[in-house]
Amino acid sequence: MALGKKATAESAENKVSVRGKTEGDQKGKRKIKLPRFIRAIGAYFAGAWREIRQVRWPNRKATWSLTLAVLLFTLFWAIVILALDLLNQFIFNNVILK
């Protein structure tokens, strides 16, 4: 039993953290206290990065089909606006100015 407790104590002392340093190494270091707004900016970007990693990105085929849909939609509305502009110009030049 004494050997088991000793092995447990040694493993607890040499426990390695996520960054690869032992807990004993981390205890001796002092953390630099950053200003509050710097920490807020860091927290914002950390949260944004977490959200970006959770996004389910479309595959290449879906990306091209959506791009084509956006281009066709834009072209359609550009033609509609151009037609309305020409109609208003015709009405203004031939009806109102005469």
Backbone atoms as SQL, in Angstrom:
CREATE TABLE atoms (id INTEGER PRIMARY KEY, chain TEXT, resi INTEGER, resn TEXT, atom TEXT, x REAL, y REAL, z REAL);
INSERT INTO atoms VALUES
  (1, 'A', 1, 'MET', 'N', 0.805, -1.187, 0.000),
  (2, 'A', 1, 'MET', 'CA', 0.000, 0.000, 0.000),
  (3, 'A', 1, 'MET', 'C', 0.845, 1.246, 0.000),
  (4, 'A', 2, 'ALA', 'N', 1.926, 1.225, 0.751),
  (5, 'A', 2, 'ALA', 'CA', 2.780, 2.410, 0.821),
  (6, 'A', 2, 'ALA', 'C', 3.377, 2.688, -0.547),
  (7, 'A', 3, 'LEU', 'N', 3.709, 1.630, -1.266),
  (8, 'A', 3, 'LEU', 'CA', 4.272, 1.817, -2.596),
  (9, 'A', 3, 'LEU', 'C', 3.250, 2.432, -3.531),
  (10, 'A', 4, 'GLY', 'N', 2.011, 2.019, -3.434),
  (11, 'A', 4, 'GLY', 'CA', 0.947, 2.573, -4.270),
  (12, 'A', 4, 'GLY', 'C', 0.726, 4.044, -4.002),
  (13, 'A', 5, 'LYS', 'N', 0.773, 4.437, -2.724),
  (14, 'A', 5, 'LYS', 'CA', 0.591, 5.844, -2.381),
  (15, 'A', 5, 'LYS', 'C', 1.759, 6.671, -2.883),
  (16, 'A', 6, 'LYS', 'N', 2.970, 6.095, -2.784),
  (17, 'A', 6, 'LYS', 'CA', 4.157, 6.821, -3.235),
  (18, 'A', 6, 'LYS', 'C', 4.106, 7.019, -4.747),
  (19, 'A', 7, 'ALA', 'N', 3.721, 6.001, -5.484),
  (20, 'A', 7, 'ALA', 'CA', 3.624, 6.105, -6.940),
  (21, 'A', 7, 'ALA', 'C', 2.564, 7.123, -7.329),
  (22, 'A', 8, 'THR', 'N', 1.463, 7.143, -6.588),
  (23, 'A', 8, 'THR', 'CA', 0.404, 8.106, -6.865),
  (24, 'A', 8, 'THR', 'C', 0.883, 9.522, -6.594),
  (25, 'A', 9, 'ALA', 'N', 1.631, 9.696, -5.510),
  (26, 'A', 9, 'ALA', 'CA', 2.147, 11.025, -5.174),
  (27, 'A', 9, 'ALA', 'C', 3.134, 11.498, -6.230),
  (28, 'A', 10, 'GLU', 'N', 3.989, 10.591, -6.710),
  (29, 'A', 10, 'GLU', 'CA', 4.960, 10.979, -7.740),
  (30, 'A', 10, 'GLU', 'C', 4.261, 11.330, -9.045),
  (31, 'A', 11, 'SER', 'N', 3.258, 10.561, -9.417),
  (32, 'A', 11, 'SER', 'CA', 2.560, 10.854, -10.666),
  (33, 'A', 11, 'SER', 'C', 1.781, 12.153, -10.558),
  (34, 'A', 12, 'ALA', 'N', 1.281, 12.463, -9.375),
  (35, 'A', 12, 'ALA', 'CA', 0.565, 13.727, -9.190),
  (36, 'A', 12, 'ALA', 'C', 1.525, 14.903, -9.290),
  (37, 'A', 13, 'GLU', 'N', 2.761, 14.723, -8.805),
  (38, 'A', 13, 'GLU', 'CA', 3.751, 15.801, -8.881),
  (39, 'A', 13, 'GLU', 'C', 4.178, 16.067, -10.319),
  (40, 'A', 14, 'ASN', 'N', 4.275, 15.022, -11.099),
  (41, 'A', 14, 'ASN', 'CA', 4.777, 15.151, -12.463),
  (42, 'A', 14, 'ASN', 'C', 3.669, 15.150, -13.501),
  (43, 'A', 15, 'LYS', 'N', 2.477, 15.508, -13.110),
  (44, 'A', 15, 'LYS', 'CA', 1.349, 15.541, -14.026),
  (45, 'A', 15, 'LYS', 'C', 1.632, 16.574, -15.115),
  (46, 'A', 16, 'VAL', 'N', 1.455, 16.188, -16.356),
  (47, 'A', 16, 'VAL', 'CA', 1.734, 17.088, -17.472),
  (48, 'A', 16, 'VAL', 'C', 0.440, 17.751, -17.896),
  (49, 'A', 17, 'SER', 'N', 0.490, 19.065, -18.057),
  (50, 'A', 17, 'SER', 'CA', -0.701, 19.801, -18.478),
  (51, 'A', 17, 'SER', 'C', -0.826, 19.743, -19.989),
  (52, 'A', 18, 'VAL', 'N', -1.817, 20.435, -20.519),
  (53, 'A', 18, 'VAL', 'CA', -2.105, 20.430, -21.949),
  (54, 'A', 18, 'VAL', 'C', -0.952, 21.034, -22.741),
  (55, 'A', 19, 'ARG', 'N', -0.287, 22.018, -22.210),
  (56, 'A', 19, 'ARG', 'CA', 0.778, 22.706, -22.935),
  (57, 'A', 19, 'ARG', 'C', 2.115, 21.991, -22.841),
  (58, 'A', 20, 'GLY', 'N', 2.191, 20.877, -22.142),
  (59, 'A', 20, 'GLY', 'CA', 3.408, 20.099, -22.110),
  (60, 'A', 20, 'GLY', 'C', 4.320, 20.439, -20.948),
  (61, 'A', 21, 'LYS', 'N', 3.950, 21.316, -20.073),
  (62, 'A', 21, 'LYS', 'CA', 4.769, 21.658, -18.921),
  (63, 'A', 21, 'LYS', 'C', 4.136, 21.037, -17.685),
  (64, 'A', 22, 'THR', 'N', 4.967, 20.734, -16.728),
  (65, 'A', 22, 'THR', 'CA', 4.420, 20.160, -15.507),
  (66, 'A', 22, 'THR', 'C', 3.759, 21.248, -14.690),
  (67, 'A', 23, 'GLU', 'N', 2.898, 20.823, -13.795),
  (68, 'A', 23, 'GLU', 'CA', 2.190, 21.787, -12.957),
  (69, 'A', 23, 'GLU', 'C', 3.159, 22.575, -12.093),
  (70, 'A', 24, 'GLY', 'N', 4.259, 21.946, -11.678),
  (71, 'A', 24, 'GLY', 'CA', 5.249, 22.632, -10.858),
  (72, 'A', 24, 'GLY', 'C', 5.889, 23.788, -11.612),
  (73, 'A', 25, 'ASP', 'N', 6.124, 23.618, -12.924),
  (74, 'A', 25, 'ASP', 'CA', 6.699, 24.690, -13.735),
  (75, 'A', 25, 'ASP', 'C', 5.745, 25.864, -13.845),
  (76, 'A', 26, 'GLN', 'N', 4.465, 25.586, -13.931),
  (77, 'A', 26, 'GLN', 'CA', 3.482, 26.651, -14.109),
  (78, 'A', 26, 'GLN', 'C', 3.259, 27.434, -12.830),
  (79, 'A', 27, 'LYS', 'N', 3.450, 26.804, -11.673),
  (80, 'A', 27, 'LYS', 'CA', 3.204, 27.494, -10.414),
  (81, 'A', 27, 'LYS', 'C', 4.226, 28.590, -10.174),
  (82, 'A', 28, 'GLY', 'N', 5.462, 28.397, -10.623),
  (83, 'A', 28, 'GLY', 'CA', 6.520, 29.365, -10.368),
  (84, 'A', 28, 'GLY', 'C', 6.423, 30.603, -11.239),
  (85, 'A', 29, 'LYS', 'N', 5.735, 30.545, -12.350),
  (86, 'A', 29, 'LYS', 'CA', 5.648, 31.683, -13.271),
  (87, 'A', 29, 'LYS', 'C', 4.571, 32.653, -12.833),
  (88, 'A', 30, 'ARG', 'N', 4.832, 33.927, -13.066),
  (89, 'A', 30, 'ARG', 'CA', 3.839, 34.955, -12.770),
  (90, 'A', 30, 'ARG', 'C', 3.139, 35.328, -14.059),
  (91, 'A', 31, 'LYS', 'N', 1.836, 35.441, -14.010),
  (92, 'A', 31, 'LYS', 'CA', 1.067, 35.855, -15.181),
  (93, 'A', 31, 'LYS', 'C', 1.118, 37.361, -15.303),
  (94, 'A', 32, 'ILE', 'N', 1.218, 37.833, -16.521),
  (95, 'A', 32, 'ILE', 'CA', 1.186, 39.266, -16.778),
  (96, 'A', 32, 'ILE', 'C', -0.270, 39.692, -16.819),
  (97, 'A', 33, 'LYS', 'N', -0.621, 40.672, -16.044),
  (98, 'A', 33, 'LYS', 'CA', -1.994, 41.168, -15.988),
  (99, 'A', 33, 'LYS', 'C', -2.182, 42.166, -17.126),
  (100, 'A', 34, 'LEU', 'N', -2.977, 41.803, -18.116),
  (101, 'A', 34, 'LEU', 'CA', -3.245, 42.672, -19.253),
  (102, 'A', 34, 'LEU', 'C', -4.397, 43.607, -18.932),
  (103, 'A', 35, 'PRO', 'N', -4.431, 44.758, -19.596),
  (104, 'A', 35, 'PRO', 'CA', -5.576, 45.657, -19.396),
  (105, 'A', 35, 'PRO', 'C', -6.880, 44.964, -19.793),
  (106, 'A', 36, 'ARG', 'N', -7.960, 45.429, -19.216),
  (107, 'A', 36, 'ARG', 'CA', -9.264, 44.789, -19.403),
  (108, 'A', 36, 'ARG', 'C', -9.696, 44.784, -20.868),
  (109, 'A', 37, 'PHE', 'N', -9.491, 45.910, -21.585),
  (110, 'A', 37, 'PHE', 'CA', -9.940, 45.952, -22.977),
  (111, 'A', 37, 'PHE', 'C', -9.129, 45.005, -23.858),
  (112, 'A', 38, 'ILE', 'N', -7.865, 44.772, -23.536),
  (113, 'A', 38, 'ILE', 'CA', -7.052, 43.816, -24.300),
  (114, 'A', 38, 'ILE', 'C', -7.583, 42.401, -24.077),
  (115, 'A', 39, 'ARG', 'N', -7.925, 42.081, -22.838),
  (116, 'A', 39, 'ARG', 'CA', -8.499, 40.760, -22.553),
  (117, 'A', 39, 'ARG', 'C', -9.841, 40.593, -23.244),
  (118, 'A', 40, 'ALA', 'N', -10.635, 41.675, -23.307),
  (119, 'A', 40, 'ALA', 'CA', -11.941, 41.610, -23.973),
  (120, 'A', 40, 'ALA', 'C', -11.767, 41.361, -25.467),
  (121, 'A', 41, 'ILE', 'N', -10.783, 42.023, -26.072),
  (122, 'A', 41, 'ILE', 'CA', -10.519, 41.807, -27.500),
  (123, 'A', 41, 'ILE', 'C', -10.078, 40.365, -27.732),
  (124, 'A', 42, 'GLY', 'N', -9.195, 39.869, -26.875),
  (125, 'A', 42, 'GLY', 'CA', -8.746, 38.479, -26.993),
  (126, 'A', 42, 'GLY', 'C', -9.891, 37.496, -26.831),
  (127, 'A', 43, 'ALA', 'N', -10.774, 37.774, -25.877),
  (128, 'A', 43, 'ALA', 'CA', -11.927, 36.891, -25.662),
  (129, 'A', 43, 'ALA', 'C', -12.860, 36.917, -26.867),
  (130, 'A', 44, 'TYR', 'N', -13.017, 38.100, -27.468),
  (131, 'A', 44, 'TYR', 'CA', -13.872, 38.213, -28.652),
  (132, 'A', 44, 'TYR', 'C', -13.333, 37.339, -29.789),
  (133, 'A', 45, 'PHE', 'N', -12.033, 37.470, -30.074),
  (134, 'A', 45, 'PHE', 'CA', -11.459, 36.691, -31.166),
  (135, 'A', 45, 'PHE', 'C', -11.428, 35.198, -30.847),
  (136, 'A', 46, 'ALA', 'N', -11.249, 34.835, -29.594),
  (137, 'A', 46, 'ALA', 'CA', -11.289, 33.419, -29.216),
  (138, 'A', 46, 'ALA', 'C', -12.687, 32.852, -29.450),
  (139, 'A', 47, 'GLY', 'N', -13.719, 33.608, -29.076),
  (140, 'A', 47, 'GLY', 'CA', -15.093, 33.164, -29.308),
  (141, 'A', 47, 'GLY', 'C', -15.432, 33.099, -30.783),
  (142, 'A', 48, 'ALA', 'N', -14.952, 34.090, -31.538),
  (143, 'A', 48, 'ALA', 'CA', -15.202, 34.091, -32.982),
  (144, 'A', 48, 'ALA', 'C', -14.537, 32.888, -33.636),
  (145, 'A', 49, 'TRP', 'N', -13.322, 32.573, -33.221),
  (146, 'A', 49, 'TRP', 'CA', -12.607, 31.424, -33.785),
  (147, 'A', 49, 'TRP', 'C', -13.333, 30.122, -33.446),
  (148, 'A', 50, 'ARG', 'N', -13.868, 30.032, -32.219),
  (149, 'A', 50, 'ARG', 'CA', -14.638, 28.850, -31.831),
  (150, 'A', 50, 'ARG', 'C', -15.870, 28.692, -32.713),
  (151, 'A', 51, 'GLU', 'N', -16.555, 29.790, -32.998),
  (152, 'A', 51, 'GLU', 'CA', -17.745, 29.743, -33.849),
  (153, 'A', 51, 'GLU', 'C', -17.382, 29.356, -35.282),
  (154, 'A', 52, 'ILE', 'N', -16.279, 29.902, -35.797),
  (155, 'A', 52, 'ILE', 'CA', -15.843, 29.586, -37.164),
  (156, 'A', 52, 'ILE', 'C', -15.564, 28.088, -37.293),
  (157, 'A', 53, 'ARG', 'N', -14.970, 27.495, -36.266),
  (158, 'A', 53, 'ARG', 'CA', -14.667, 26.066, -36.323),
  (159, 'A', 53, 'ARG', 'C', -15.926, 25.213, -36.310),
  (160, 'A', 54, 'GLN', 'N', -17.041, 25.749, -35.816),
  (161, 'A', 54, 'GLN', 'CA', -18.285, 24.986, -35.756),
  (162, 'A', 54, 'GLN', 'C', -19.110, 25.096, -37.035),
  (163, 'A', 55, 'VAL', 'N', -18.709, 25.971, -37.933),
  (164, 'A', 55, 'VAL', 'CA', -19.464, 26.172, -39.169),
  (165, 'A', 55, 'VAL', 'C', -19.339, 24.934, -40.049),
  (166, 'A', 56, 'ARG', 'N', -20.430, 24.552, -40.651),
  (167, 'A', 56, 'ARG', 'CA', -20.419, 23.443, -41.608),
  (168, 'A', 56, 'ARG', 'C', -20.301, 24.056, -42.992),
  (169, 'A', 57, 'TRP', 'N', -19.097, 24.028, -43.546),
  (170, 'A', 57, 'TRP', 'CA', -18.813, 24.686, -44.809),
  (171, 'A', 57, 'TRP', 'C', -19.355, 23.853, -45.971),
  (172, 'A', 58, 'PRO', 'N', -19.864, 24.516, -47.037),
  (173, 'A', 58, 'PRO', 'CA', -20.385, 23.768, -48.192),
  (174, 'A', 58, 'PRO', 'C', -19.249, 23.163, -49.012),
  (175, 'A', 59, 'ASN', 'N', -19.599, 22.119, -49.765),
  (176, 'A', 59, 'ASN', 'CA', -18.594, 21.514, -50.639),
  (177, 'A', 59, 'ASN', 'C', -18.459, 22.349, -51.918),
  (178, 'A', 60, 'ARG', 'N', -17.565, 21.944, -52.802),
  (179, 'A', 60, 'ARG', 'CA', -17.273, 22.723, -54.005),
  (180, 'A', 60, 'ARG', 'C', -18.494, 22.850, -54.920),
  (181, 'A', 61, 'LYS', 'N', -19.252, 21.767, -55.090),
  (182, 'A', 61, 'LYS', 'CA', -20.418, 21.796, -55.971),
  (183, 'A', 61, 'LYS', 'C', -21.477, 22.763, -55.438),
  (184, 'A', 62, 'ALA', 'N', -21.742, 22.706, -54.148),
  (185, 'A', 62, 'ALA', 'CA', -22.727, 23.608, -53.548),
  (186, 'A', 62, 'ALA', 'C', -22.262, 25.056, -53.638),
  (187, 'A', 63, 'THR', 'N', -20.969, 25.282, -53.456),
  (188, 'A', 63, 'THR', 'CA', -20.431, 26.645, -53.539),
  (189, 'A', 63, 'THR', 'C', -20.636, 27.226, -54.928),
  (190, 'A', 64, 'TRP', 'N', -20.342, 26.445, -55.962),
  (191, 'A', 64, 'TRP', 'CA', -20.513, 26.951, -57.329),
  (192, 'A', 64, 'TRP', 'C', -21.983, 27.170, -57.668),
  (193, 'A', 65, 'SER', 'N', -22.855, 26.278, -57.204),
  (194, 'A', 65, 'SER', 'CA', -24.279, 26.459, -57.507),
  (195, 'A', 65, 'SER', 'C', -24.833, 27.693, -56.796),
  (196, 'A', 66, 'LEU', 'N', -24.413, 27.936, -55.573),
  (197, 'A', 66, 'LEU', 'CA', -24.856, 29.138, -54.862),
  (198, 'A', 66, 'LEU', 'C', -24.277, 30.405, -55.491),
  (199, 'A', 67, 'THR', 'N', -23.034, 30.335, -55.952),
  (200, 'A', 67, 'THR', 'CA', -22.421, 31.484, -56.627),
  (201, 'A', 67, 'THR', 'C', -23.177, 31.807, -57.904),
  (202, 'A', 68, 'LEU', 'N', -23.527, 30.787, -58.669),
  (203, 'A', 68, 'LEU', 'CA', -24.292, 30.993, -59.899),
  (204, 'A', 68, 'LEU', 'C', -25.662, 31.592, -59.585),
  (205, 'A', 69, 'ALA', 'N', -26.305, 31.114, -58.532),
  (206, 'A', 69, 'ALA', 'CA', -27.613, 31.652, -58.148),
  (207, 'A', 69, 'ALA', 'C', -27.508, 33.131, -57.786),
  (208, 'A', 70, 'VAL', 'N', -26.474, 33.515, -57.056),
  (209, 'A', 70, 'VAL', 'CA', -26.288, 34.923, -56.680),
  (210, 'A', 70, 'VAL', 'C', -26.034, 35.776, -57.913),
  (211, 'A', 71, 'LEU', 'N', -25.206, 35.291, -58.835),
  (212, 'A', 71, 'LEU', 'CA', -24.918, 36.059, -60.053),
  (213, 'A', 71, 'LEU', 'C', -26.167, 36.231, -60.914),
  (214, 'A', 72, 'LEU', 'N', -26.962, 35.164, -61.063),
  (215, 'A', 72, 'LEU', 'CA', -28.193, 35.269, -61.848),
  (216, 'A', 72, 'LEU', 'C', -29.200, 36.206, -61.182),
  (217, 'A', 73, 'PHE', 'N', -29.328, 36.130, -59.882),
  (218, 'A', 73, 'PHE', 'CA', -30.218, 37.012, -59.136),
  (219, 'A', 73, 'PHE', 'C', -29.788, 38.471, -59.315),
  (220, 'A', 74, 'THR', 'N', -28.493, 38.730, -59.232),
  (221, 'A', 74, 'THR', 'CA', -27.964, 40.085, -59.408),
  (222, 'A', 74, 'THR', 'C', -28.203, 40.581, -60.826),
  (223, 'A', 75, 'LEU', 'N', -27.965, 39.727, -61.814),
  (224, 'A', 75, 'LEU', 'CA', -28.190, 40.102, -63.211),
  (225, 'A', 75, 'LEU', 'C', -29.664, 40.412, -63.457),
  (226, 'A', 76, 'PHE', 'N', -30.561, 39.597, -62.915),
  (227, 'A', 76, 'PHE', 'CA', -31.992, 39.828, -63.075),
  (228, 'A', 76, 'PHE', 'C', -32.386, 41.198, -62.536),
  (229, 'A', 77, 'TRP', 'N', -31.983, 41.518, -61.316),
  (230, 'A', 77, 'TRP', 'CA', -32.363, 42.797, -60.717),
  (231, 'A', 77, 'TRP', 'C', -31.668, 43.976, -61.392),
  (232, 'A', 78, 'ALA', 'N', -30.475, 43.768, -61.934),
  (233, 'A', 78, 'ALA', 'CA', -29.823, 44.840, -62.691),
  (234, 'A', 78, 'ALA', 'C', -30.627, 45.157, -63.950),
  (235, 'A', 79, 'ILE', 'N', -31.133, 44.128, -64.619),
  (236, 'A', 79, 'ILE', 'CA', -31.957, 44.337, -65.817),
  (237, 'A', 79, 'ILE', 'C', -33.272, 45.018, -65.449),
  (238, 'A', 80, 'VAL', 'N', -33.903, 44.610, -64.346),
  (239, 'A', 80, 'VAL', 'CA', -35.154, 45.241, -63.905),
  (240, 'A', 80, 'VAL', 'C', -34.928, 46.717, -63.603),
  (241, 'A', 81, 'ILE', 'N', -33.881, 47.049, -62.881),
  (242, 'A', 81, 'ILE', 'CA', -33.604, 48.449, -62.540),
  (243, 'A', 81, 'ILE', 'C', -33.271, 49.249, -63.791),
  (244, 'A', 82, 'LEU', 'N', -32.505, 48.667, -64.711),
  (245, 'A', 82, 'LEU', 'CA', -32.186, 49.347, -65.969),
  (246, 'A', 82, 'LEU', 'C', -33.453, 49.619, -66.773),
  (247, 'A', 83, 'ALA', 'N', -34.352, 48.632, -66.848),
  (248, 'A', 83, 'ALA', 'CA', -35.606, 48.819, -67.585),
  (249, 'A', 83, 'ALA', 'C', -36.464, 49.907, -66.944),
  (250, 'A', 84, 'LEU', 'N', -36.568, 49.928, -65.627),
  (251, 'A', 84, 'LEU', 'CA', -37.332, 50.976, -64.947),
  (252, 'A', 84, 'LEU', 'C', -36.698, 52.350, -65.156),
  (253, 'A', 85, 'ASP', 'N', -35.383, 52.406, -65.165),
  (254, 'A', 85, 'ASP', 'CA', -34.690, 53.672, -65.395),
  (255, 'A', 85, 'ASP', 'C', -34.959, 54.183, -66.810),
  (256, 'A', 86, 'LEU', 'N', -34.884, 53.289, -67.796),
  (257, 'A', 86, 'LEU', 'CA', -35.160, 53.700, -69.178),
  (258, 'A', 86, 'LEU', 'C', -36.616, 54.130, -69.346),
  (259, 'A', 87, 'LEU', 'N', -37.545, 53.436, -68.690),
  (260, 'A', 87, 'LEU', 'CA', -38.956, 53.801, -68.747),
  (261, 'A', 87, 'LEU', 'C', -39.183, 55.184, -68.129),
  (262, 'A', 88, 'ASN', 'N', -38.597, 55.425, -66.977),
  (263, 'A', 88, 'ASN', 'CA', -38.727, 56.741, -66.341),
  (264, 'A', 88, 'ASN', 'C', -38.093, 57.838, -67.190),
  (265, 'A', 89, 'GLN', 'N', -36.973, 57.543, -67.822),
  (266, 'A', 89, 'GLN', 'CA', -36.318, 58.526, -68.690),
  (267, 'A', 89, 'GLN', 'C', -37.205, 58.846, -69.899),
  (268, 'A', 90, 'PHE', 'N', -37.803, 57.814, -70.483),
  (269, 'A', 90, 'PHE', 'CA', -38.698, 58.013, -71.624),
  (270, 'A', 90, 'PHE', 'C', -39.899, 58.863, -71.215),
  (271, 'A', 91, 'ILE', 'N', -40.510, 58.523, -70.076),
  (272, 'A', 91, 'ILE', 'CA', -41.671, 59.290, -69.598),
  (273, 'A', 91, 'ILE', 'C', -41.271, 60.729, -69.316),
  (274, 'A', 92, 'PHE', 'N', -40.157, 60.947, -68.682),
  (275, 'A', 92, 'PHE', 'CA', -39.716, 62.298, -68.337),
  (276, 'A', 92, 'PHE', 'C', -39.431, 63.114, -69.591),
  (277, 'A', 93, 'ASN', 'N', -38.738, 62.534, -70.577),
  (278, 'A', 93, 'ASN', 'CA', -38.360, 63.282, -71.784),
  (279, 'A', 93, 'ASN', 'C', -39.541, 63.522, -72.717),
  (280, 'A', 94, 'ASN', 'N', -40.447, 62.557, -72.864),
  (281, 'A', 94, 'ASN', 'CA', -41.509, 62.681, -73.865),
  (282, 'A', 94, 'ASN', 'C', -42.842, 63.173, -73.310),
  (283, 'A', 95, 'VAL', 'N', -43.119, 62.980, -72.064),
  (284, 'A', 95, 'VAL', 'CA', -44.414, 63.372, -71.518),
  (285, 'A', 95, 'VAL', 'C', -44.291, 64.656, -70.701),
  (286, 'A', 96, 'ILE', 'N', -43.380, 64.720, -69.810),
  (287, 'A', 96, 'ILE', 'CA', -43.285, 65.860, -68.902),
  (288, 'A', 96, 'ILE', 'C', -42.660, 67.067, -69.588),
  (289, 'A', 97, 'LEU', 'N', -41.607, 66.892, -70.355),
  (290, 'A', 97, 'LEU', 'CA', -40.911, 68.024, -70.969),
  (291, 'A', 97, 'LEU', 'C', -41.626, 68.566, -72.206),
  (292, 'A', 98, 'LYS', 'N', -42.557, 67.869, -72.809),
  (293, 'A', 98, 'LYS', 'CA', -43.256, 68.358, -74.008),
  (294, 'A', 98, 'LYS', 'C', -44.488, 69.100, -73.669);
